[in-house]
Short mmCIF file of C-alpha atoms and ligand atoms in Angstrom, two decimals:
data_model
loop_
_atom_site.label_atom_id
_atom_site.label_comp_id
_atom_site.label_asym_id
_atom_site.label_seq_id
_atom_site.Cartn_x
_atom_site.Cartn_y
_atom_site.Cartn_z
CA UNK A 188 12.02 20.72 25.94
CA UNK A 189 8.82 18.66 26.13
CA UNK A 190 5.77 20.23 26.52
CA UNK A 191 2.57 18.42 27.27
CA UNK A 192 -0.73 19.03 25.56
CA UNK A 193 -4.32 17.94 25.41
CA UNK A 194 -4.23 17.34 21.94
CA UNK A 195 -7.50 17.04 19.61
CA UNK A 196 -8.05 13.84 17.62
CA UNK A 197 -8.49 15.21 13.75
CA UNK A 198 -8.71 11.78 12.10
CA UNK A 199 -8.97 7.78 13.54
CA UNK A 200 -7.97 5.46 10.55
CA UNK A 201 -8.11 1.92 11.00
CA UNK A 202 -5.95 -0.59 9.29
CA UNK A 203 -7.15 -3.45 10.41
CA UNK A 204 -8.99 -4.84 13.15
CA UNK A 205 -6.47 -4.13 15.91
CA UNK A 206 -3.89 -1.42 13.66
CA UNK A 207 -5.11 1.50 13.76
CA UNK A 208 -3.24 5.66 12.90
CA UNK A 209 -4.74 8.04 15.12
CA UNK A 210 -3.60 12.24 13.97
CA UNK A 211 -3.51 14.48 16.98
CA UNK A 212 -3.52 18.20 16.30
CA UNK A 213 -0.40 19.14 18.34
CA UNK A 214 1.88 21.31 16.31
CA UNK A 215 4.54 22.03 19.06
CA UNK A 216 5.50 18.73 19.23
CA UNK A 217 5.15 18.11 15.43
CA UNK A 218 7.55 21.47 14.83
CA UNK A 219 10.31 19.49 17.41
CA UNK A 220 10.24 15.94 16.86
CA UNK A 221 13.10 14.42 15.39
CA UNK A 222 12.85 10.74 13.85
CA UNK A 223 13.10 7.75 16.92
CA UNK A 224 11.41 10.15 19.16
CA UNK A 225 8.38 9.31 21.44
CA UNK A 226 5.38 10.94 23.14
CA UNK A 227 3.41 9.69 26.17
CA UNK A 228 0.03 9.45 25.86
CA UNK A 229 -3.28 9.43 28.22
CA UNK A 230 -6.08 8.35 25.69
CA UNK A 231 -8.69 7.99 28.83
CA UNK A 232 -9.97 10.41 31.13
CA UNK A 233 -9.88 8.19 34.35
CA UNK A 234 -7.87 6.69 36.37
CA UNK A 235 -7.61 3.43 34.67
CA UNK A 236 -5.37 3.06 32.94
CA UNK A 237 -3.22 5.37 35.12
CA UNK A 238 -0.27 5.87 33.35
CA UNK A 239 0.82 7.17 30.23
CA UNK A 240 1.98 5.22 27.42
CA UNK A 241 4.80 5.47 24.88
CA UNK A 242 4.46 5.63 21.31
CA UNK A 243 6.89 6.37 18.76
CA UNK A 244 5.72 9.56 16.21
CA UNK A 245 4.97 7.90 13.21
CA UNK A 246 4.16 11.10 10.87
CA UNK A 247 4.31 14.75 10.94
CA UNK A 248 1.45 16.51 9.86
CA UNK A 249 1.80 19.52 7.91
CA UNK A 250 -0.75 22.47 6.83
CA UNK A 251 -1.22 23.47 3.49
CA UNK A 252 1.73 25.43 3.92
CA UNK A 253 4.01 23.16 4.90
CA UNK A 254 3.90 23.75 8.76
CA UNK A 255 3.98 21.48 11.42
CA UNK A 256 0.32 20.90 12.52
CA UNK A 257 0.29 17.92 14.46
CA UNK A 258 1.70 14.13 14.46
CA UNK A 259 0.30 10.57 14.09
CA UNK A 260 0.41 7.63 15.93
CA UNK A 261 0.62 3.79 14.65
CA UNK A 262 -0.97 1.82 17.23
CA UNK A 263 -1.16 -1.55 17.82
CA UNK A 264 -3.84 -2.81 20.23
CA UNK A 265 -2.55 -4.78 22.93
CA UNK A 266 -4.11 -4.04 26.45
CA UNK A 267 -6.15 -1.07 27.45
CA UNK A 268 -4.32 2.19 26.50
CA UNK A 269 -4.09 0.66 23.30
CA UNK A 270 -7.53 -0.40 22.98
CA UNK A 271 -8.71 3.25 24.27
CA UNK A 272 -6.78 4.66 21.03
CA UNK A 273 -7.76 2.47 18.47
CA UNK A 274 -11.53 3.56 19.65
CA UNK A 275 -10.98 7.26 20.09
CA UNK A 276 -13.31 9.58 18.48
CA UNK A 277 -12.30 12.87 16.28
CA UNK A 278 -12.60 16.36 18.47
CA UNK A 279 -11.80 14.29 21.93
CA UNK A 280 -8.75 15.36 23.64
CA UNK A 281 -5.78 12.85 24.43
CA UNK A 282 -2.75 14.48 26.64
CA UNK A 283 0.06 14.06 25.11
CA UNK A 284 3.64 14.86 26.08
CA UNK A 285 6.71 14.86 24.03
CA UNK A 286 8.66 14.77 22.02
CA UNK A 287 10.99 12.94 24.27
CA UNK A 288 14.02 10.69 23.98
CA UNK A 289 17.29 10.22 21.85
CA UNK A 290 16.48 9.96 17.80
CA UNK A 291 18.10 8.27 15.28
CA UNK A 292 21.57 9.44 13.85
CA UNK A 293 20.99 10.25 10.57
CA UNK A 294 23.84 9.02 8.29
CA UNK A 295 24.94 11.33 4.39
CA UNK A 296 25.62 9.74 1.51
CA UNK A 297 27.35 7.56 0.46
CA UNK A 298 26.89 5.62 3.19
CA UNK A 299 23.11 3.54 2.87
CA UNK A 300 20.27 3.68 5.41
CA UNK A 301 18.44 -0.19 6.14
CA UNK A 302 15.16 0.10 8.54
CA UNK A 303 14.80 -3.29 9.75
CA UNK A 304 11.07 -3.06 11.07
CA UNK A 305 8.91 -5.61 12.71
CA UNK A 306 5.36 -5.06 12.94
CA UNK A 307 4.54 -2.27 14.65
CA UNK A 308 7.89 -1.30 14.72
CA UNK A 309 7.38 0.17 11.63
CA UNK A 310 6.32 3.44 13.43
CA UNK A 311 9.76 5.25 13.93
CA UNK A 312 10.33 5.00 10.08
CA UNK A 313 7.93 6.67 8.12
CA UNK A 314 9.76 10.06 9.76
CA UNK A 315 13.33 8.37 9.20
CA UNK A 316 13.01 7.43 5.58
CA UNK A 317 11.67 11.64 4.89
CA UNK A 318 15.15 12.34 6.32
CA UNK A 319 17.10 9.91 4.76
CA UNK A 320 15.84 10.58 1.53
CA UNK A 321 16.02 14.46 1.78
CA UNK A 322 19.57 14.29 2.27
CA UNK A 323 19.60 11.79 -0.32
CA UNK A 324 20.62 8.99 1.48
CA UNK A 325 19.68 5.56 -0.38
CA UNK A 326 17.54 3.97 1.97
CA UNK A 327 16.09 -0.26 2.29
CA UNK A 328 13.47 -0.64 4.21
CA UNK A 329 13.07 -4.95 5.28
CA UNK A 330 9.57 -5.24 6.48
CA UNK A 331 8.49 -8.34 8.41
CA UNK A 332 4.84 -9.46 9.96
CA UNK A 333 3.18 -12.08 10.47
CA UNK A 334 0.70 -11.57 7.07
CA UNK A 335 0.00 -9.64 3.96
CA UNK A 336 -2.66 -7.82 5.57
CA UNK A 337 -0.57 -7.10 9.06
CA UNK A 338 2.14 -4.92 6.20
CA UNK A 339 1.29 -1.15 5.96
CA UNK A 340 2.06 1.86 3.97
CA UNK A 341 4.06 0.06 1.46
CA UNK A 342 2.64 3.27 -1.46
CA UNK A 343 4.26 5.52 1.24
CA UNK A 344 7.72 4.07 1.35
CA UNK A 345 7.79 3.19 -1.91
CA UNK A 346 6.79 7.06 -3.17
CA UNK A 347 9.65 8.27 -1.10
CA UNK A 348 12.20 6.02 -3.49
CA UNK A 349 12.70 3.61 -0.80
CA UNK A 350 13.67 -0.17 -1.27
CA UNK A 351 11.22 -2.77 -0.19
CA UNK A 352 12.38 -5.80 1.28
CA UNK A 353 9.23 -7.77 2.82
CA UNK A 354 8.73 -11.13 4.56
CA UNK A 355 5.89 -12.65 6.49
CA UNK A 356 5.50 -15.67 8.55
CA UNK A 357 2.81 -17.43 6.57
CA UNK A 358 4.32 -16.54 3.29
CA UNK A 359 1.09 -14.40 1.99
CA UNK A 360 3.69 -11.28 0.94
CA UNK A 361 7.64 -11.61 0.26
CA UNK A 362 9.46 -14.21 1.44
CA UNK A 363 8.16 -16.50 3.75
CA UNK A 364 9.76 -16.25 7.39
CA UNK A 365 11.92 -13.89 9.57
CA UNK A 366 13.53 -10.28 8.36
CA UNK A 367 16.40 -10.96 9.68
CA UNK A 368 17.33 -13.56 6.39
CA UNK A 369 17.18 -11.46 4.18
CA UNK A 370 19.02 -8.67 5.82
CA UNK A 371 21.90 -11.12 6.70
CA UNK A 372 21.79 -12.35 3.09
CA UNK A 373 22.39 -8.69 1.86
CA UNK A 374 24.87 -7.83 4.31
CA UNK A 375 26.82 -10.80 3.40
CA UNK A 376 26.98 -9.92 -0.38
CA UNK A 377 27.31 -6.15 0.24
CA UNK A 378 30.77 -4.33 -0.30
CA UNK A 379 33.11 -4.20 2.70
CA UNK A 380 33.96 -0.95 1.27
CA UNK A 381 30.37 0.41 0.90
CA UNK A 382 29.22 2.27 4.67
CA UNK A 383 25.72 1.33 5.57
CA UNK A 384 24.13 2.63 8.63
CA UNK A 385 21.46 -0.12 10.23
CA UNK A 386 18.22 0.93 12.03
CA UNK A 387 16.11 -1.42 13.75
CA UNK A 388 12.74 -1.47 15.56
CA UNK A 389 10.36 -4.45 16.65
CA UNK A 390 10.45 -7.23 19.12
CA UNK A 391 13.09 -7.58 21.38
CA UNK A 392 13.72 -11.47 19.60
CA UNK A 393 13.55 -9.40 16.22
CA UNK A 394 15.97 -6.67 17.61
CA UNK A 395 18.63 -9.42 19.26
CA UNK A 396 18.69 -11.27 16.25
CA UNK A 397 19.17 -7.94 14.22
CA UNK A 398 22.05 -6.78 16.72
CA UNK A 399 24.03 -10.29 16.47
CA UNK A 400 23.52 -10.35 12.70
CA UNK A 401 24.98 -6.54 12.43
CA UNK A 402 27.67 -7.16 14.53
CA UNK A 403 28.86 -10.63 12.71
CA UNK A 404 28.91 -8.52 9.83
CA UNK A 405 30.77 -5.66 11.40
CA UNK A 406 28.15 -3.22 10.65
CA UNK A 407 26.91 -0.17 13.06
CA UNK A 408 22.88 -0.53 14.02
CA UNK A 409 20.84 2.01 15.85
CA UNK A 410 18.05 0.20 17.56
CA UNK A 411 14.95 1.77 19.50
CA UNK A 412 14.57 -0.31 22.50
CA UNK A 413 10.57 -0.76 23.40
CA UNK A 414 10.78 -1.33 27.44
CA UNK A 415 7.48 -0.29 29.52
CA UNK A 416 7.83 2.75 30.53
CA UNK A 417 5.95 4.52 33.70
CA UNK A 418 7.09 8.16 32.82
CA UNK A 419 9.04 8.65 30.10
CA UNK A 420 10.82 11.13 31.67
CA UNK A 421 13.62 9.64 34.06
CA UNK A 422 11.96 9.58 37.45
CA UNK A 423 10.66 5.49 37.93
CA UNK A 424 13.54 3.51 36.60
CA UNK A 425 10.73 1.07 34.60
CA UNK A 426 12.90 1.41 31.65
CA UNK A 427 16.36 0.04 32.40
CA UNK A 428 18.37 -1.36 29.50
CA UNK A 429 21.96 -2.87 30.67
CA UNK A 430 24.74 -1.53 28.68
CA UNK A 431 28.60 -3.15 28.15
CA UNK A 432 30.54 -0.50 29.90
CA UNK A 433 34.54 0.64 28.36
CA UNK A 434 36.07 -1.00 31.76
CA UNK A 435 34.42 -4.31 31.03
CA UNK A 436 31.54 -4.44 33.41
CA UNK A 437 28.07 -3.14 32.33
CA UNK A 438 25.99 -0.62 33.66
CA UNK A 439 21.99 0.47 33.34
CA UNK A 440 20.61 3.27 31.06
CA UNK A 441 17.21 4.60 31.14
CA UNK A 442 15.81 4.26 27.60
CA UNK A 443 13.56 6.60 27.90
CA UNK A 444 15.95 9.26 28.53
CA UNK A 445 19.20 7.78 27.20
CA UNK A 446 17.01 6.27 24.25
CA UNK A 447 14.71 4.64 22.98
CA UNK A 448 17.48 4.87 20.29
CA UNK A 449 20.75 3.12 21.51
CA UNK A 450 23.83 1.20 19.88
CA UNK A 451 22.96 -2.31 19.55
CA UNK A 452 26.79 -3.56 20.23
CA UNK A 453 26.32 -1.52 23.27
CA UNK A 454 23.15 -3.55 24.84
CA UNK A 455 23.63 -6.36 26.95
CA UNK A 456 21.34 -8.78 25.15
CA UNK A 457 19.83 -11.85 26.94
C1 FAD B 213 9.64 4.12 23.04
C2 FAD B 213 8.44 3.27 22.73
C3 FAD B 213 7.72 3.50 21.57
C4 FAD B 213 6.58 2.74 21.30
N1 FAD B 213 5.92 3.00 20.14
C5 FAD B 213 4.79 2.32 19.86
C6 FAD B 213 4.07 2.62 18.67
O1 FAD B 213 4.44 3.48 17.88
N2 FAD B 213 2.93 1.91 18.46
C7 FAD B 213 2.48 0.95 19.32
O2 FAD B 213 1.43 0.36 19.06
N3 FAD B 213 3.16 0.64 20.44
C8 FAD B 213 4.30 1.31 20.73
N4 FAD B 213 4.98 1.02 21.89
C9 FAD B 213 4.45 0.00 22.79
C10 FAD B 213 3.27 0.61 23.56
O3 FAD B 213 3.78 1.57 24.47
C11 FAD B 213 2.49 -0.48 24.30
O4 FAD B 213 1.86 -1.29 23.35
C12 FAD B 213 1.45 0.14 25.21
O5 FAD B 213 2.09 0.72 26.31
C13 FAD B 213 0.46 -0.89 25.67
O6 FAD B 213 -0.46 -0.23 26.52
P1 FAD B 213 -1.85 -0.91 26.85
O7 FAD B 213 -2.47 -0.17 28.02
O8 FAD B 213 -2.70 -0.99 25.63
O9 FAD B 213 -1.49 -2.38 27.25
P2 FAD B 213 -0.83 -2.87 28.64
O10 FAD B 213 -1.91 -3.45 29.50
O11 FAD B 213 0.04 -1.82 29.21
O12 FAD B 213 0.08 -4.01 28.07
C14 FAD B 213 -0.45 -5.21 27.52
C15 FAD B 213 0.63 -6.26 27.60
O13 FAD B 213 1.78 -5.86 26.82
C16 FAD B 213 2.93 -5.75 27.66
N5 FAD B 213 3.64 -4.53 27.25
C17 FAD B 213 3.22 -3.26 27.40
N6 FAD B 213 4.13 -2.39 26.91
C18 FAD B 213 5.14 -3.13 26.44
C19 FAD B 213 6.39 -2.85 25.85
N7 FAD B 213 6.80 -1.60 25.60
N8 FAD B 213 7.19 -3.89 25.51
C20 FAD B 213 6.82 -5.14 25.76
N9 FAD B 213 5.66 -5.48 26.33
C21 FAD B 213 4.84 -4.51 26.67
C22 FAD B 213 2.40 -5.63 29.08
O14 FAD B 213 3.33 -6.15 30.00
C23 FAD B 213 1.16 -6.49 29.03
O15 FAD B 213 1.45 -7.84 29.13
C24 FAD B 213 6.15 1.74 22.20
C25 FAD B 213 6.87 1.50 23.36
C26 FAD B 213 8.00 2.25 23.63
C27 FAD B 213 8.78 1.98 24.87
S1 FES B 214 10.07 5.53 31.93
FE1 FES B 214 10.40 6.32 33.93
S2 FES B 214 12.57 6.34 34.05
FE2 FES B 214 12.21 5.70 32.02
#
């Protein structure tokens, strides 16, 4: 069940000059959340901006015990909401409500995890590679932005054991262009024998692209689906995704309740 809080701010790191990971002390959610899974957030006290937004929990935050203790957010800002986070100050309060959504299916070995992330769709994988690797699942993570100094918490993935594949537009880090080259390279030359599980999470271009390339390979991919999203809980319909249905036709989903996390051969992409 989701619970909503008005949770503290304990830290506000910046990245860069609009990235920014903001820790809320909220250990209820932190104790539920599973990776893929969102919260909706109210970073101002007014009216405006009215309605929460979605972001996807990008870290669990533990005690010195090891306890849930609260979750951070990767935030990207874009309009308002955004810009309220990326400015919040420790010891305000932010409601928050969550965790919500489907997560990720998280594959065993033998079969490999790939994260295919695009900018700030890195967020739902800093909480998916911890899973993979506990089970000890060989996970890839391809990384694409638009510079050097747009890729983050490369030391993280990389402590977990995790496979770095990077590329950015201008060619400052990796190779120079789109993710998706790489990971269609790598698919190509991989075993038809060896299972790999793909996850993907970025622009909906970036998330097409990764769906067609998947499927030409005949491999599964999980992707989270960013739509805007007035509740986050089922009630405004804001969120529709159209699905292929089994008879043929194809139907609507609400991602926020049957996702953000759906089967890419499933999605009716544009
Ligand atoms: C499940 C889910 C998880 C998300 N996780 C993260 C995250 O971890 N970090 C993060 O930075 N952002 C995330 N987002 C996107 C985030 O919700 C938006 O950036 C945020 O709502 C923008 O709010 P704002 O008030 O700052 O800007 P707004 O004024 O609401 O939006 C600015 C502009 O961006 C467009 N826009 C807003 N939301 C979206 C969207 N979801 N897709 C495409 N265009 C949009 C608006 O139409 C407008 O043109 C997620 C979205 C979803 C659905
Ligand atoms: S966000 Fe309201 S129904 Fe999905």
């Amino acid at each position: 069940m989701p619970i909503d809080v008005a949770a503290r701010v304990i830290a506000n790191r910046p990245l860069s000059s609009d990235y920014n990971v903001l820790a809320l002390d909220a250990p209820a959610i932190a104790r539920d959340a599973a990776p893929g899974q969102f919260v909706m957030l109210k970073p101002g006290a007014g009216h405006d901006p009215l309605l929460r937004r979605p972001f996807s929990v990008f870290e669990i935050l533990r005690d010195a015990g090891g306890t849930p203790s609260g979750i951070s957010i990767l935030s990207k800002h874009i309009g308002p909401s955004t810009g309220l986070i990326y400015g919040a100050r420790v010891d305000q309060t932010i409601d928050c409500l969550g965790p919500l959504g489907r997560p990720f299916t998280i594959v065993d070995p033998p079969a490999e995890g790939w994260m295919i992330a695009g900018g700030v769709g890195l967020a739902p994988f800093a909480t998916l590679a911890q899973s993979l690797r506990a089970r000890g699942v060989t996970a890839t993570l391809f990384y694409g932005a638009r510079r050097a100094a747009e890729l983050f918490y490369l030391d993280f993935f990389r402590a977990l054991g995790v496979e770095l594949v990077l590329t950015t537009e201008d060619g400052s880090l990796g190779e120079r262009g789109r993710i998706v080259a790489p990971l269609d390279r790598r698919l190509a030359s991989l075993d038809r024998a060896s299972p790999v599980m793909l996850y993907a999470c970025g622009p909906e271009g970036m998330l097409a692209a990764t769906a067609k390339t998947a499927m030409k390979h005949g491999r599964a991919c999980q992707v989270s689906v960013e739509r805007i999203m007035g509740c986050g809980l089922g009630g405004c319909y804001s969120c529709v995704v159209p699905m292929r249905s089994d008879t043929g036709g194809f139907h609507h989903v609400r991602s926020c309740i049957s996702g953000p996390v759906l089967a890419a051969d499933r999605i009716m992409w544009e």
